[in-house]
Short mmCIF file of C-alpha atoms in Angstrom, two decimals:
data_model
loop_
_atom_site.label_atom_id
_atom_site.label_comp_id
_atom_site.label_asym_id
_atom_site.label_seq_id
_atom_site.Cartn_x
_atom_site.Cartn_y
_atom_site.Cartn_z
CA MET A 1 21.99 -0.26 12.22
CA GLU A 2 19.34 2.11 13.84
CA GLN A 3 22.12 4.26 15.41
CA GLN A 4 23.84 4.44 11.99
CA LEU A 5 20.64 5.65 10.39
CA ILE A 6 20.10 8.28 13.20
CA SER A 7 23.64 9.43 12.85
CA GLU A 8 23.08 9.99 9.04
CA GLY A 9 19.92 12.10 9.80
CA PHE A 10 17.28 9.55 9.41
CA HIS A 11 14.05 9.59 11.45
CA ARG A 12 11.50 6.80 12.19
CA ILE A 13 8.16 7.60 10.57
CA LYS A 14 5.42 8.90 12.82
CA LYS A 15 1.76 9.74 12.29
CA GLU A 16 2.44 13.43 12.37
CA ASP A 17 4.83 13.18 9.42
CA ILE A 18 2.19 11.90 6.95
CA LEU A 19 0.56 15.11 5.99
CA ARG A 20 3.87 16.98 5.64
CA LEU A 21 5.75 14.27 3.66
CA LYS A 22 2.89 13.74 1.30
CA SER A 23 3.88 16.73 -0.82
CA TYR A 24 6.88 14.91 -2.19
CA TYR A 25 4.54 12.30 -3.83
CA HIS A 26 2.78 15.05 -5.68
CA TYR A 27 5.87 15.27 -8.02
CA MET A 28 6.02 11.74 -9.05
CA LYS A 29 5.45 11.48 -12.77
CA ASP A 30 3.51 8.32 -12.94
CA SER A 31 1.87 5.71 -10.78
CA TYR A 32 3.77 3.99 -8.04
CA ALA A 33 3.55 0.84 -6.01
CA SER A 34 0.93 0.87 -3.24
CA SER A 35 3.65 -0.29 -0.83
CA ILE A 36 5.78 2.80 -1.00
CA ASN A 37 2.96 5.33 -0.03
CA LEU A 38 2.86 6.82 3.42
CA LEU A 39 -0.25 4.88 4.81
CA SER A 40 1.40 1.64 3.76
CA ILE A 41 4.77 2.43 5.17
CA PHE A 42 3.37 3.71 8.55
CA ALA A 43 0.94 0.87 9.00
CA TRP A 44 3.45 -1.90 8.43
CA ASP A 45 6.14 -0.01 10.43
CA LYS A 46 6.21 -2.36 13.46
CA ASN A 47 6.97 -5.24 11.02
CA LEU A 48 8.93 -3.52 8.40
CA PRO A 49 10.68 -0.73 10.28
CA ALA A 50 10.97 2.33 8.09
CA TYR A 51 13.29 5.44 8.42
CA TYR A 52 13.22 8.49 6.32
CA LYS A 53 15.48 11.35 5.33
CA GLU A 54 14.76 14.45 3.32
CA VAL A 55 17.65 15.15 0.89
CA ASP A 56 17.88 17.31 -2.16
CA SER A 57 14.09 17.76 -2.68
CA PHE A 58 13.65 14.04 -2.51
CA LEU A 59 12.37 11.64 0.25
CA TRP A 60 14.51 8.74 0.87
CA PHE A 61 13.32 5.73 2.88
CA VAL A 62 15.34 2.76 4.32
CA VAL A 63 13.36 -0.20 5.40
CA TYR A 64 14.34 -3.40 7.21
CA ASP A 65 13.09 -6.46 5.22
CA LYS A 66 12.56 -9.13 8.11
CA ILE A 67 11.88 -12.06 5.77
CA ASN A 68 15.07 -11.67 3.96
CA GLU A 69 16.97 -10.15 6.94
CA ARG A 70 18.30 -7.14 5.05
CA TRP A 71 18.09 -3.25 4.73
CA VAL A 72 16.62 -1.96 1.55
CA CYS A 73 15.88 1.34 -0.11
CA LEU A 74 12.52 2.32 -1.42
CA PRO A 75 12.45 4.34 -4.69
CA PRO A 76 13.40 8.02 -4.06
CA ILE A 77 10.21 10.17 -3.85
CA GLY A 78 10.13 13.43 -5.63
CA ASP A 79 10.41 14.84 -9.20
CA TYR A 80 12.49 12.39 -11.29
CA GLU A 81 13.14 15.10 -14.07
CA LYS A 82 15.29 17.09 -11.53
CA LYS A 83 19.19 16.72 -11.77
CA GLU A 84 19.16 16.25 -8.03
CA LEU A 85 18.09 12.68 -8.50
CA GLU A 86 21.60 11.79 -9.50
CA MET A 87 22.85 13.40 -6.38
CA VAL A 88 20.51 11.27 -4.28
CA PHE A 89 21.60 8.11 -6.08
CA SER A 90 25.14 9.18 -5.33
CA LYS A 91 24.44 9.75 -1.63
CA MET A 92 22.61 6.60 -1.25
CA GLU A 93 25.36 4.66 -2.76
CA SER A 94 28.08 6.32 -0.67
CA VAL A 95 26.13 5.73 2.71
CA PHE A 96 25.59 2.07 1.86
CA GLU A 97 29.27 1.65 0.82
CA LYS A 98 30.16 3.32 4.17
CA TRP A 99 27.99 0.75 6.03
CA ASN A 100 29.38 -2.03 3.98
CA ARG A 101 25.99 -3.18 2.82
CA PRO A 102 24.70 -3.83 -0.59
CA LEU A 103 22.48 -1.19 -2.21
CA ILE A 104 19.02 -2.63 -3.01
CA PHE A 105 16.02 -0.94 -4.26
CA THR A 106 12.58 -2.66 -4.01
CA ASP A 107 9.14 -1.75 -5.11
CA ILE A 108 10.32 -0.24 -8.35
CA THR A 109 7.59 0.33 -11.02
CA PRO A 110 8.68 0.06 -14.73
CA TRP A 111 8.81 3.71 -15.68
CA MET A 112 11.52 4.32 -12.90
CA VAL A 113 13.93 1.79 -14.33
CA SER A 114 15.41 4.10 -17.06
CA TYR A 115 16.34 6.60 -14.34
CA TYR A 116 18.38 3.89 -12.55
CA LYS A 117 19.91 2.73 -15.76
CA SER A 118 20.98 6.31 -16.67
CA TYR A 119 22.93 6.62 -13.40
CA PHE A 120 24.01 3.16 -12.48
CA GLY A 121 24.44 1.65 -16.04
CA ASN A 122 25.56 -1.93 -16.34
CA ARG A 123 26.13 -2.16 -12.58
CA MET A 124 22.42 -2.74 -11.93
CA GLU A 125 20.59 -6.06 -11.89
CA VAL A 126 16.91 -6.12 -12.12
CA ARG A 127 14.60 -8.80 -10.77
CA GLN A 128 10.79 -9.13 -11.10
CA GLU A 129 8.85 -9.53 -7.76
CA GLU A 130 6.44 -11.98 -9.35
CA GLU A 131 4.03 -12.48 -6.47
CA LEU A 132 3.75 -8.79 -5.82
CA LEU A 133 2.01 -7.87 -9.16
CA GLU A 134 -0.49 -5.18 -8.33
CA TYR A 135 -4.08 -5.21 -9.74
CA ILE A 136 -5.13 -1.96 -11.58
CA TYR A 137 -8.67 -1.53 -12.69
CA PRO A 138 -9.80 1.29 -14.92
CA MET A 139 -12.30 3.31 -12.91
CA ASP A 140 -15.06 3.27 -15.57
CA ALA A 141 -14.67 -0.65 -15.93
CA PHE A 142 -15.09 -1.05 -12.20
CA LYS A 143 -18.05 1.19 -12.00
CA ASN A 144 -19.73 -0.41 -14.91
CA ARG A 145 -19.22 -3.96 -13.39
CA LEU A 146 -21.11 -2.72 -10.22
CA GLU A 147 -24.14 -1.78 -12.63
CA GLU A 148 -24.28 -5.25 -14.15
CA GLN A 149 -27.33 -7.15 -13.23
CA ARG A 150 -25.87 -9.79 -10.76
CA GLU A 151 -23.98 -7.00 -9.06
CA ARG A 152 -26.92 -4.72 -8.69
CA TYR A 153 -29.08 -7.59 -7.35
CA ASN A 154 -26.53 -8.49 -4.80
CA TYR A 155 -26.13 -4.86 -3.63
CA GLN A 156 -30.01 -4.46 -3.33
CA TYR A 157 -30.21 -7.73 -1.57
CA PHE A 158 -27.72 -6.64 1.02
CA LEU A 159 -29.61 -3.42 1.53
CA LYS A 160 -33.05 -5.19 1.84
CA LYS A 161 -31.86 -7.85 4.36
CA ASN A 162 -29.70 -5.65 6.68
CA LYS A 163 -30.19 -2.50 8.59
CA ILE A 164 -26.90 -0.83 7.60
CA ARG A 165 -24.86 2.05 8.83
CA THR A 166 -21.40 3.33 7.91
CA VAL A 167 -19.18 5.31 10.14
CA PRO A 168 -15.91 7.01 9.21
CA LEU A 169 -12.85 5.27 10.76
CA TYR A 170 -11.03 6.42 13.75
CA VAL A 171 -8.89 4.75 16.38
CA ASP A 172 -11.69 4.34 18.93
CA LEU A 173 -13.28 1.91 16.59
CA GLU A 174 -10.33 -0.52 16.87
CA GLY A 175 -12.20 -3.08 18.93
CA ASP A 176 -14.93 -3.46 16.29
CA CYS A 177 -12.30 -3.62 13.40
CA ILE A 178 -10.48 -6.25 15.44
CA LYS A 179 -13.66 -8.40 15.53
CA ILE A 180 -14.05 -8.14 11.87
CA LEU A 181 -10.52 -9.00 11.09
CA GLU A 182 -10.64 -11.98 13.56
CA GLU A 183 -13.97 -13.29 12.01
CA SER A 184 -12.96 -12.76 8.50
CA PHE A 185 -9.30 -13.81 8.48
CA CYS A 186 -7.59 -14.72 11.82
CA ASN A 187 -10.05 -17.62 12.58
CA PHE A 188 -9.20 -19.32 9.25
CA HIS A 189 -5.31 -18.80 9.30
CA SER A 190 -2.54 -19.52 11.60
CA CYS A 191 -0.31 -16.75 12.85
CA SER A 192 2.67 -18.22 11.01
CA GLU A 193 1.04 -17.51 7.77
CA CYS A 194 1.44 -13.74 8.40
CA GLU A 195 5.09 -13.61 7.22
CA TYR A 196 5.36 -9.75 7.58
CA GLY A 197 3.75 -9.70 10.94
CA CYS A 198 0.43 -9.57 12.81
CA GLN A 199 -2.24 -7.85 10.88
CA LYS A 200 -3.68 -6.52 14.12
CA GLU A 201 -0.72 -4.52 14.77
CA THR A 202 -0.78 -3.15 11.13
CA LEU A 203 -4.40 -2.43 11.50
CA HIS A 204 -3.90 -0.31 14.69
CA ASN A 205 -1.30 1.87 13.07
CA ALA A 206 -3.62 2.19 9.98
CA LEU A 207 -6.43 3.38 12.29
CA LEU A 208 -4.05 5.72 14.05
CA ALA A 209 -3.46 7.45 10.71
CA CYS A 210 -7.25 7.79 9.91
CA ASP A 211 -7.52 11.15 11.70
CA ASN A 212 -5.38 12.35 8.79
CA GLN A 213 -7.25 13.76 5.71
CA GLU A 214 -4.91 11.78 3.44
CA VAL A 215 -6.40 8.56 4.89
CA LEU A 216 -9.82 7.41 3.72
CA GLY A 217 -11.93 4.82 5.49
CA PHE A 218 -15.21 3.55 7.00
CA ILE A 219 -16.64 0.86 9.03
CA LEU A 220 -19.90 -0.98 8.13
CA TYR A 221 -22.42 -2.12 10.55
CA ALA A 222 -25.33 -4.52 9.58
CA ASP A 223 -28.13 -4.70 12.34
CA HIS A 224 -25.72 -2.98 14.73
CA ILE A 225 -23.00 -5.69 14.17
CA PRO A 226 -19.58 -4.68 12.77
CA VAL A 227 -19.18 -6.57 9.54
CA ALA A 228 -16.66 -4.88 7.28
CA TYR A 229 -14.09 -1.98 7.01
CA ASN A 230 -12.15 -0.58 4.19
CA ILE A 231 -9.10 1.72 4.35
CA ALA A 232 -8.03 3.61 1.21
CA SER A 233 -5.97 6.60 -0.02
CA LYS A 234 -5.51 8.62 -3.03
CA GLU A 235 -2.18 8.17 -4.66
CA GLY A 236 -1.70 10.28 -7.81
CA LYS A 237 -4.65 9.51 -10.12
CA HIS A 238 -5.53 6.01 -8.45
CA LEU A 239 -7.60 5.22 -5.45
CA VAL A 240 -5.77 2.57 -3.41
CA PHE A 241 -7.62 -0.18 -1.48
CA HIS A 242 -5.08 -0.88 1.35
CA PHE A 243 -6.94 -2.74 4.02
CA LYS A 244 -10.23 -4.32 3.20
CA LYS A 245 -12.01 -7.00 5.37
CA ASN A 246 -15.58 -8.28 5.65
CA LYS A 247 -17.26 -11.07 7.38
CA ARG A 248 -18.57 -13.99 5.41
CA GLY A 249 -22.14 -15.06 4.80
CA PHE A 250 -23.42 -11.59 3.86
CA ARG A 251 -24.50 -11.69 0.25
CA GLY A 252 -23.85 -8.46 -1.48
CA ILE A 253 -21.44 -7.00 0.97
CA ASN A 254 -18.47 -6.75 -1.44
CA GLU A 255 -20.62 -4.92 -3.93
CA PHE A 256 -21.76 -2.56 -1.16
CA ILE A 257 -18.12 -1.89 0.00
CA HIS A 258 -17.02 -1.23 -3.52
CA LYS A 259 -19.73 1.11 -4.36
CA GLN A 260 -19.50 3.03 -1.21
CA THR A 261 -15.65 3.43 -1.45
CA VAL A 262 -15.77 4.51 -5.22
CA GLU A 263 -18.71 6.94 -4.58
CA ASN A 264 -17.22 8.48 -1.58
CA PHE A 265 -13.56 8.58 -2.37
CA GLY A 266 -13.00 7.98 -6.01
CA GLU A 267 -13.71 11.47 -7.46
CA ASP A 268 -11.14 12.47 -10.14
CA CYS A 269 -9.48 9.08 -9.93
CA ILE A 270 -8.83 7.12 -13.21
CA GLY A 271 -8.28 3.73 -11.69
CA ILE A 272 -8.19 1.52 -8.68
CA ASN A 273 -5.13 -0.10 -7.16
CA TYR A 274 -6.31 -3.11 -5.42
CA THR A 275 -2.81 -4.07 -4.51
CA GLU A 276 -1.27 -7.63 -4.90
CA ASP A 277 -2.54 -11.13 -4.22
CA MET A 278 0.46 -12.28 -2.39
CA GLY A 279 0.34 -15.58 -4.18
CA VAL A 280 -2.85 -16.57 -2.31
CA GLU A 281 -4.98 -18.59 -4.77
CA GLY A 282 -8.43 -17.70 -3.49
CA LEU A 283 -7.41 -13.86 -3.54
CA ARG A 284 -5.94 -14.25 -6.98
CA LYS A 285 -9.19 -15.69 -8.34
CA TYR A 286 -11.29 -13.03 -6.59
CA LYS A 287 -9.20 -10.00 -7.98
CA ARG A 288 -8.96 -11.54 -11.60
CA ASN A 289 -12.78 -11.85 -11.78
CA LEU A 290 -13.71 -8.36 -10.51
CA CYS A 291 -13.47 -6.71 -13.98
CA THR A 292 -10.92 -5.82 -16.74
CA PHE A 293 -7.55 -5.18 -15.13
CA SER A 294 -3.87 -4.71 -15.87
CA TYR A 295 -0.85 -5.68 -13.75
CA GLN A 296 1.52 -3.19 -12.21
CA PRO A 297 4.78 -4.94 -11.74
CA LYS A 298 7.17 -4.31 -8.86
CA GLN A 299 10.85 -4.86 -9.47
CA GLU A 300 13.90 -5.20 -7.37
CA ILE A 301 17.23 -3.41 -8.40
CA ARG A 302 20.52 -4.49 -6.98
CA ILE A 303 23.65 -2.33 -7.61
CA MET A 304 26.96 -3.87 -8.07
CA LYS A 305 29.93 -2.22 -6.41
CA ARG A 306 32.08 0.19 -8.43
#
């Protein structure tokens, strides 16, 4: 399949592509799934190989879904009001017909569905990806929660009990980040639980991208020991928390991470996308209790043959 993609003019995404390709996202009319932004695609590329092609003022990604053993398309990235969108849909369908593969779109947000319906009509089947609902918090509500009595106490407690230092993330800090990942996650889970591949490999790619101005992140030290990191990006009017890990046993550490991230990176953002909970009960409970939130659904669209 890789050779077929290359022969059609597709390229494997590289770190150097992120800044240039970001311009396509500026034309998206509304919020989109965290999983289709460039940091996420690049970070997960070893486990979810992604190929892109620039076509008719749109960006087209084809990704290999290892769990379901299939090739899928992400939503076209660009201005959905342009007539070229129909040309892109037509080219997508023609190419997948030539490859004798079903045309499947994943990570579709609700506002996009009408554009697919307008072109594909009754030939499309829509399925909700139930475990992949993304948590969206209004920025004001998120900030207000951090100012409540318990959260303020926890934050001040963390500052009082620890000599802290934050450092912007870059790839040379990978060793410290791996220690945090191991002590906060790997030591409590088996490798078989990471269905989409090793989180260390994903972290490595995310750190490679941190020298790009579109990627925002920091590592936190307490008494000279690495205890947490957070990697984020601005996507439209939302601040997306992509990769956040912190060691256990530090009261107030979450409040500190949230406050630092919002204050340093959240200017002009109307909300926070804290991504999905992947059906993990503890993570689901944590995200539901942060503050007022809404779900951003992600849908899958399968196109029936003509």
